[in-house]
XYZ file of C-alpha atoms in Angstrom:
428
model
C -2.308 -17.399 -72.978
C 1.108 -15.961 -72.110
C 1.073 -17.870 -68.520
C -0.497 -20.519 -69.485
C 2.577 -21.943 -71.841
C 6.129 -22.793 -70.040
C 4.764 -24.825 -66.393
C 4.745 -27.958 -66.652
C 7.875 -27.452 -69.476
C 9.292 -26.218 -66.565
C 7.973 -28.709 -63.992
C 8.831 -31.812 -66.413
C 12.411 -30.833 -67.294
C 12.807 -29.533 -63.397
C 12.239 -32.877 -62.507
C 14.519 -34.667 -65.363
C 17.201 -32.500 -63.503
C 16.267 -33.288 -60.442
C 19.897 -34.615 -58.773
C 21.237 -31.068 -59.534
C 18.004 -29.117 -58.296
C 18.302 -31.299 -55.386
C 22.066 -30.268 -54.794
C 21.675 -27.168 -55.682
C 18.557 -26.211 -53.436
C 20.069 -28.374 -50.786
C 23.192 -26.126 -50.785
C 20.592 -23.570 -50.383
C 18.015 -24.874 -47.647
C 15.271 -24.165 -50.283
C 12.363 -26.018 -50.842
C 10.362 -25.588 -54.418
C 7.504 -27.511 -54.175
C 6.680 -28.139 -57.879
C 2.501 -29.028 -59.169
C 2.238 -32.582 -59.273
C 5.239 -33.128 -57.461
C 4.616 -31.446 -53.657
C 6.122 -32.467 -50.711
C 9.212 -34.079 -52.098
C 10.784 -31.951 -49.487
C 9.494 -31.481 -45.239
C 10.017 -29.808 -42.557
C 12.050 -32.992 -41.475
C 14.038 -32.885 -43.991
C 17.901 -32.177 -42.478
C 18.330 -30.176 -45.562
C 16.243 -27.701 -43.967
C 17.612 -27.201 -40.782
C 17.611 -23.810 -39.400
C 14.388 -23.204 -41.013
C 10.701 -22.344 -39.741
C 7.945 -24.250 -42.241
C 5.212 -22.521 -42.739
C 1.992 -25.020 -45.113
C -0.523 -23.621 -46.629
C -3.204 -24.853 -48.861
C -5.490 -23.505 -51.144
C -8.029 -24.813 -54.735
C -7.787 -21.894 -57.207
C -10.069 -22.696 -59.971
C -8.942 -20.497 -63.526
C -8.277 -20.855 -67.040
C -5.094 -18.889 -66.322
C -3.569 -22.141 -64.632
C -5.323 -24.072 -67.406
C -9.026 -24.400 -66.636
C -8.474 -26.691 -63.927
C -8.959 -26.963 -60.468
C -6.154 -28.141 -58.388
C -4.674 -28.153 -55.049
C -1.122 -26.950 -54.243
C 1.056 -26.826 -51.269
C 3.049 -24.041 -50.448
C 6.248 -24.607 -48.346
C 7.635 -20.756 -46.844
C 11.557 -21.157 -44.972
C 12.464 -18.871 -43.245
C 16.126 -19.066 -42.703
C 17.529 -18.388 -38.926
C 21.372 -17.752 -39.619
C 22.187 -14.647 -40.691
C 25.463 -15.800 -41.521
C 24.222 -17.608 -44.466
C 21.593 -14.732 -45.608
C 24.846 -12.100 -45.837
C 26.825 -14.850 -47.256
C 24.535 -15.197 -50.300
C 23.167 -11.363 -50.513
C 22.064 -10.860 -54.009
C 22.662 -6.983 -54.139
C 25.767 -7.249 -52.622
C 27.523 -10.195 -55.354
C 26.692 -7.267 -57.798
C 27.463 -4.044 -55.626
C 30.508 -2.835 -57.412
C 28.935 -3.366 -60.910
C 25.228 -1.287 -59.881
C 27.793 1.177 -58.632
C 28.906 1.586 -61.938
C 25.526 0.946 -63.934
C 24.392 4.308 -61.696
C 27.598 6.029 -62.442
C 26.258 5.252 -66.643
C 22.556 5.745 -66.397
C 23.264 9.084 -64.975
C 26.348 10.544 -68.177
C 23.712 8.695 -69.682
C 20.240 10.333 -69.391
C 22.527 14.632 -70.083
C 20.825 16.513 -72.126
C 21.214 20.198 -74.006
C 18.486 21.691 -72.051
C 19.691 22.054 -68.109
C 15.735 21.272 -66.970
C 15.245 17.721 -69.054
C 18.648 16.653 -67.634
C 17.773 17.184 -64.086
C 14.236 15.442 -64.695
C 15.133 12.220 -66.957
C 18.287 11.781 -63.951
C 15.331 12.470 -61.377
C 15.268 9.061 -59.676
C 18.796 7.819 -61.282
C 20.503 10.053 -58.785
C 22.719 8.743 -55.684
C 19.374 7.827 -52.359
C 17.139 7.898 -55.081
C 17.834 5.188 -57.578
C 16.173 2.407 -55.343
C 17.201 -0.776 -54.438
C 17.951 -1.702 -58.342
C 15.760 -4.765 -58.121
C 16.245 -5.082 -61.695
C 19.384 -4.672 -62.514
C 20.712 -7.088 -60.285
C 18.628 -9.476 -61.241
C 20.102 -9.521 -65.208
C 24.304 -9.108 -63.316
C 22.887 -12.695 -61.815
C 21.354 -14.446 -64.688
C 24.371 -13.160 -66.583
C 26.758 -15.282 -63.867
C 24.224 -17.992 -64.187
C 24.327 -18.839 -67.060
C 28.225 -19.338 -67.135
C 29.066 -15.262 -67.654
C 31.866 -14.605 -64.795
C 31.642 -11.447 -63.352
C 35.130 -10.110 -63.561
C 37.351 -11.399 -60.822
C 39.005 -7.958 -59.173
C 36.712 -4.894 -59.324
C 37.901 -2.020 -58.015
C 36.197 0.958 -56.954
C 37.256 3.287 -59.948
C 35.695 2.735 -63.911
C 38.828 3.058 -65.121
C 40.577 0.253 -63.430
C 37.798 -1.903 -64.372
C 38.357 -4.679 -67.400
C 34.751 -6.151 -68.216
C 34.792 -8.895 -71.541
C 32.945 -6.967 -74.222
C 30.245 -9.592 -73.113
C 30.034 -9.034 -69.509
C 29.392 -5.384 -71.008
C 27.140 -5.488 -73.607
C 25.194 -7.965 -70.747
C 25.178 -4.868 -68.107
C 24.203 -2.482 -71.094
C 20.793 -4.754 -70.839
C 20.640 -3.647 -67.311
C 20.785 -0.022 -67.882
C 18.381 -0.188 -70.713
C 15.853 -1.589 -68.321
C 16.522 0.625 -65.639
C 15.510 3.060 -67.556
C 12.380 1.490 -69.090
C 11.469 0.779 -66.200
C 11.822 4.202 -64.811
C 9.984 6.439 -67.988
C 7.155 4.033 -67.337
C 7.271 4.622 -63.752
C 6.840 8.474 -64.864
C 4.195 8.216 -67.113
C 2.364 6.234 -64.593
C 2.964 9.223 -62.162
C 1.012 11.022 -64.950
C -1.536 8.407 -65.553
C -2.029 8.173 -61.704
C -2.152 12.061 -60.727
C 1.045 10.586 -57.833
C 2.060 12.639 -55.950
C 5.473 10.816 -53.974
C 7.352 7.678 -55.577
C 10.422 6.450 -53.851
C 9.609 8.116 -50.524
C 10.368 11.711 -52.069
C 7.821 14.001 -54.494
C 6.845 12.659 -57.824
C 8.480 14.583 -60.240
C 4.793 15.490 -62.237
C 4.042 16.339 -57.827
C 7.928 18.566 -58.230
C 8.332 19.957 -61.955
C 4.436 19.512 -62.808
C 3.624 16.651 -65.887
C 4.634 18.126 -68.714
C 7.965 17.825 -67.918
C 7.671 14.286 -66.559
C 6.362 12.978 -69.818
C 8.916 14.343 -71.784
C 11.426 13.492 -69.091
C 9.979 9.610 -70.063
C 10.341 10.011 -73.364
C 13.709 11.412 -73.457
C 14.439 7.815 -71.247
C 12.606 5.653 -73.834
C 14.438 7.452 -76.424
C 18.437 6.804 -74.676
C 17.516 3.604 -74.167
C 16.688 3.038 -78.015
C 20.208 4.201 -78.969
C 21.697 1.918 -76.611
C 19.303 -0.817 -77.348
C 20.359 0.075 -81.414
C 23.918 -0.147 -80.432
C 24.176 -3.888 -79.903
C 23.358 -5.033 -82.688
C 21.146 -7.797 -81.830
C 18.081 -7.574 -83.896
C 16.878 -10.384 -81.748
C 17.137 -8.582 -78.469
C 15.692 -5.742 -79.944
C 12.126 -7.428 -80.819
C 12.616 -8.311 -77.243
C 12.688 -5.443 -75.877
C 10.489 -3.118 -78.583
C 7.749 -6.298 -77.190
C 8.682 -4.547 -73.901
C 7.676 -0.757 -74.287
C 4.267 -1.957 -76.369
C 3.127 -4.569 -72.741
C 4.074 -1.292 -70.891
C 1.745 0.596 -72.852
C -0.973 -2.820 -73.864
C -1.228 -3.059 -69.983
C -1.917 0.486 -68.938
C -4.643 0.384 -71.944
C -6.239 -2.465 -70.602
C -6.583 -0.934 -66.828
C -7.867 2.543 -68.070
C -10.652 1.258 -70.786
C -11.086 -2.509 -69.231
C -15.182 -3.379 -68.938
C -16.870 -4.429 -65.567
C -16.859 -8.401 -66.155
C -12.432 -7.907 -67.121
C -12.181 -5.171 -64.317
C -13.781 -8.573 -61.855
C -11.393 -11.110 -64.413
C -8.473 -12.676 -62.648
C -7.155 -14.183 -65.916
C -7.711 -10.303 -67.698
C -6.011 -8.791 -63.968
C -2.603 -11.408 -64.440
C -2.233 -10.752 -67.788
C -2.401 -6.964 -67.677
C 0.003 -7.608 -64.564
C 1.996 -9.052 -66.865
C 2.106 -6.649 -69.504
C 2.443 -3.900 -66.965
C 5.494 -5.565 -64.817
C 6.534 -9.034 -65.914
C 7.168 -8.804 -69.581
C 10.253 -6.288 -68.781
C 12.123 -8.651 -66.667
C 11.512 -12.089 -68.595
C 12.021 -9.852 -71.968
C 15.016 -8.822 -70.170
C 16.800 -12.052 -68.653
C 15.844 -13.445 -72.047
C 17.730 -10.696 -73.750
C 21.054 -11.344 -71.489
C 20.686 -15.512 -71.921
C 20.700 -14.641 -75.939
C 23.646 -12.212 -76.093
C 25.420 -15.186 -74.200
C 24.977 -17.658 -77.242
C 22.978 -19.311 -75.018
C 19.717 -22.409 -76.675
C 16.806 -21.671 -76.885
C 15.791 -23.731 -73.671
C 17.715 -22.163 -71.823
C 16.931 -19.214 -73.008
C 13.325 -19.351 -72.432
C 13.820 -20.580 -68.374
C 15.607 -17.316 -67.990
C 12.404 -15.677 -69.799
C 10.350 -18.015 -67.351
C 12.686 -17.331 -64.591
C 11.759 -13.494 -64.686
C 8.477 -13.636 -65.741
C 7.009 -15.730 -62.842
C 9.453 -13.501 -60.099
C 7.933 -10.406 -61.895
C 4.179 -11.561 -61.217
C 5.328 -12.331 -57.857
C 6.248 -9.313 -57.211
C 3.710 -7.246 -58.593
C 0.970 -9.657 -56.441
C 2.950 -9.149 -53.309
C 3.019 -5.018 -54.034
C -0.696 -5.599 -54.592
C -1.181 -7.111 -50.364
C 1.181 -4.031 -49.174
C -0.883 -1.486 -50.758
C -3.551 -2.809 -48.067
C -1.387 -3.916 -45.635
C 2.191 -1.712 -45.668
C 2.210 1.744 -44.761
C 2.857 5.395 -46.824
C 6.751 5.672 -45.086
C 7.193 1.529 -45.218
C 6.039 1.432 -49.404
C 7.156 5.583 -50.325
C 3.680 5.584 -51.853
C -0.035 5.814 -50.201
C -1.326 3.080 -49.236
C -4.530 2.164 -50.926
C -3.996 4.450 -53.740
C -4.830 1.685 -55.749
C -7.887 1.046 -54.695
C -9.014 4.571 -54.398
C -7.845 5.391 -58.107
C -10.561 2.550 -58.407
C -8.335 0.288 -59.720
C -9.114 -4.034 -58.528
C -6.042 -5.751 -57.417
C -6.287 -9.084 -56.681
C -6.760 -9.095 -52.302
C -10.293 -7.743 -53.521
C -10.600 -10.038 -56.904
C -10.168 -12.948 -53.894
C -12.154 -11.431 -52.201
C -15.207 -10.999 -54.650
C -15.260 -14.806 -54.947
C -16.395 -15.304 -51.411
C -18.482 -11.787 -51.253
C -20.309 -11.253 -54.043
C -21.938 -8.661 -52.939
C -18.609 -6.330 -52.827
C -18.782 -6.274 -56.878
C -21.610 -3.844 -56.362
C -19.654 -1.880 -53.556
C -15.961 -1.881 -55.948
C -18.653 -0.625 -58.794
C -19.094 2.909 -56.959
C -15.623 3.302 -56.049
C -15.088 6.481 -58.188
C -18.857 7.829 -57.556
C -18.526 6.978 -53.784
C -14.811 7.356 -52.236
C -16.748 6.112 -48.362
C -17.112 2.436 -50.084
C -13.499 2.646 -49.909
C -14.198 2.021 -46.359
C -17.140 -0.619 -47.116
C -14.696 -2.832 -49.235
C -11.812 -2.388 -47.139
C -14.527 -4.188 -44.371
C -14.977 -7.240 -46.933
C -11.394 -7.605 -47.867
C -11.018 -7.626 -44.067
C -12.999 -10.630 -43.348
C -12.310 -12.538 -46.292
C -8.489 -14.376 -47.344
C -7.894 -12.240 -50.347
C -4.836 -10.604 -48.876
C -3.823 -14.325 -47.780
C -4.672 -16.174 -51.202
C -2.817 -13.445 -52.839
C -0.116 -14.369 -51.075
C -0.544 -18.130 -51.973
C -0.669 -16.822 -55.477
C 2.377 -15.367 -55.289
C 4.511 -17.627 -53.299
C 3.132 -20.136 -56.675
C 5.010 -17.443 -58.623
C 7.997 -17.332 -56.942
C 7.778 -21.268 -56.760
C 7.795 -21.915 -60.591
C 11.016 -19.109 -60.631
C 13.045 -21.172 -58.502
C 12.078 -24.437 -60.282
C 13.505 -22.492 -63.774
C 16.695 -21.853 -62.095
C 17.185 -25.748 -60.393
C 16.189 -26.494 -64.473
C 19.356 -24.884 -65.653
C 22.099 -27.038 -67.146
C 24.789 -28.640 -64.135
C 27.302 -26.992 -63.630
C 30.737 -27.091 -61.580
C 31.457 -23.727 -61.400
C 31.649 -22.122 -58.135
C 30.383 -18.554 -59.417
C 27.175 -19.900 -61.609
C 26.171 -21.565 -58.636
C 26.491 -18.681 -55.740
C 24.521 -16.696 -58.395
C 21.512 -19.133 -59.461
C 21.556 -19.657 -55.072
C 21.500 -15.586 -55.220
C 18.239 -16.324 -57.374
C 16.852 -18.627 -55.862
C 17.016 -16.696 -52.659
C 15.511 -13.525 -54.516
C 12.379 -15.108 -54.950
C 11.942 -15.925 -51.074
C 12.945 -12.045 -50.367
C 9.886 -10.853 -53.252
C 7.544 -12.326 -51.071
C 8.502 -11.566 -47.490
C 9.186 -8.470 -48.300
C 7.139 -5.803 -45.996
C 8.408 -2.195 -48.834
C-alpha cells in the first residue's frame, strides 16, 4: 500500500543524519519520536526548556502500519514563549509571496462570462481566501530545498525581482490552490453543503450547476498553468492528483459496509482526497529545483504525512469543534453517514456501534446514539495520537534532508517542522 513505503526509510535516514537532525530540532526545541527509537529526547532535556511535555502511549494493530501491533510513544510540546513563535511563524515568513500569489490567482480566474468569473473567484476574494495553508507549505519547501526567497520583496509586484525557478515553484503553489478550491466546490455540491470558510458555499449562493462549472473552470486554468511549466514529470504528478481526488470521492460514495468499517480503507481514501495533493505538490517543487530522487521523496513524505495528520485532526474537530470555529456545520460527516477515524476507533471498543452507524441514513436519531458511544470510547484520543504519529513522520522527513549552513534554508525547515505541531494543536 502507499502508506507502508517510506516509514522505515525515513526513520533510518533520519538516524543516519542524526547530528544535523538533532541540531535542527534542538534549535526549534521540538522532540521527534521515530518508531523504534522512542525517547531519544526526554522532558528533562535542556533543549526542551520552555515546553510542557505530554506523553501518551497506545497500541495499534493494522495492515496500514505493516500488519503488526506495536507501541507508539507520542510527545507533544507547547512553547511558552510567544517571541519564539513569532520569529518562526511560518505564514509571516512567506507573507509577501502569499500576497503576490493571491493577486495572481484572482487574475488567472478572469473569464469572459461575468457570472462564471464571479463564481470562480468566490474563494479567492480578499478575506475569504483562507489561511493559504498549502501555498505556505510549498513556498517554505522551496526555500528548505536550498532555493532562496528573494532578499527584497516590495509591496508592489512590479518591484519584485524573482528568479525564474522561484516563479515556477510559486506556479506550483498557484496550481495547487486552484485544484484545491475546485475540489471544494465539487465536494460542496456532492455534500449539499451550505457553508464554507464561514460564508455561504458557492452552491448555496449560486446553485449547483454554476458551482460545478466554476470548479471545472478552475481545473482548466490549472491545466494551462501546468502546461506552461514544460516539465512532463511535474505534469504527470499533478494530473495524478486530480485522478486521486476523483478516486477518493468515488471510494467514499460507493464503499461497501466492510470497507466503510475498515481503517485501512479510510486512510487510503484520506490519502487520495486530502494528502495526495500536498505530497505530490511538495515533490513537484523538489523536482523543479533539480533535487535528487531521494530528496524529492522526503518532500513527498512530508506532504503525505502532514496531509494525513491534518485530515485526522479535521475528523476530531468535526465532533469537538463548533460551527463558528470550523466555518462549517459540526457533525457534518456523521450526519451524511460518513464514518471517520474517531468512530472507527470507537467501533473497535464497542462492536454494537457498527449496527447503529449502519442505520444512520435511515434513522437520523442514531447520530445521538453514535455520539454517546463515541463519548464513552477512546476514539477521539486515539485519532489525535494517530495524527501525532503522522506529524512526527512529517517532521522526521524534514530532519532527514541534507545538511546545510544556509540560515534561510534552516529557518524554513524549522517553520515546516513548526507546521506539523500547528496542525495537530489547531482548533479550527
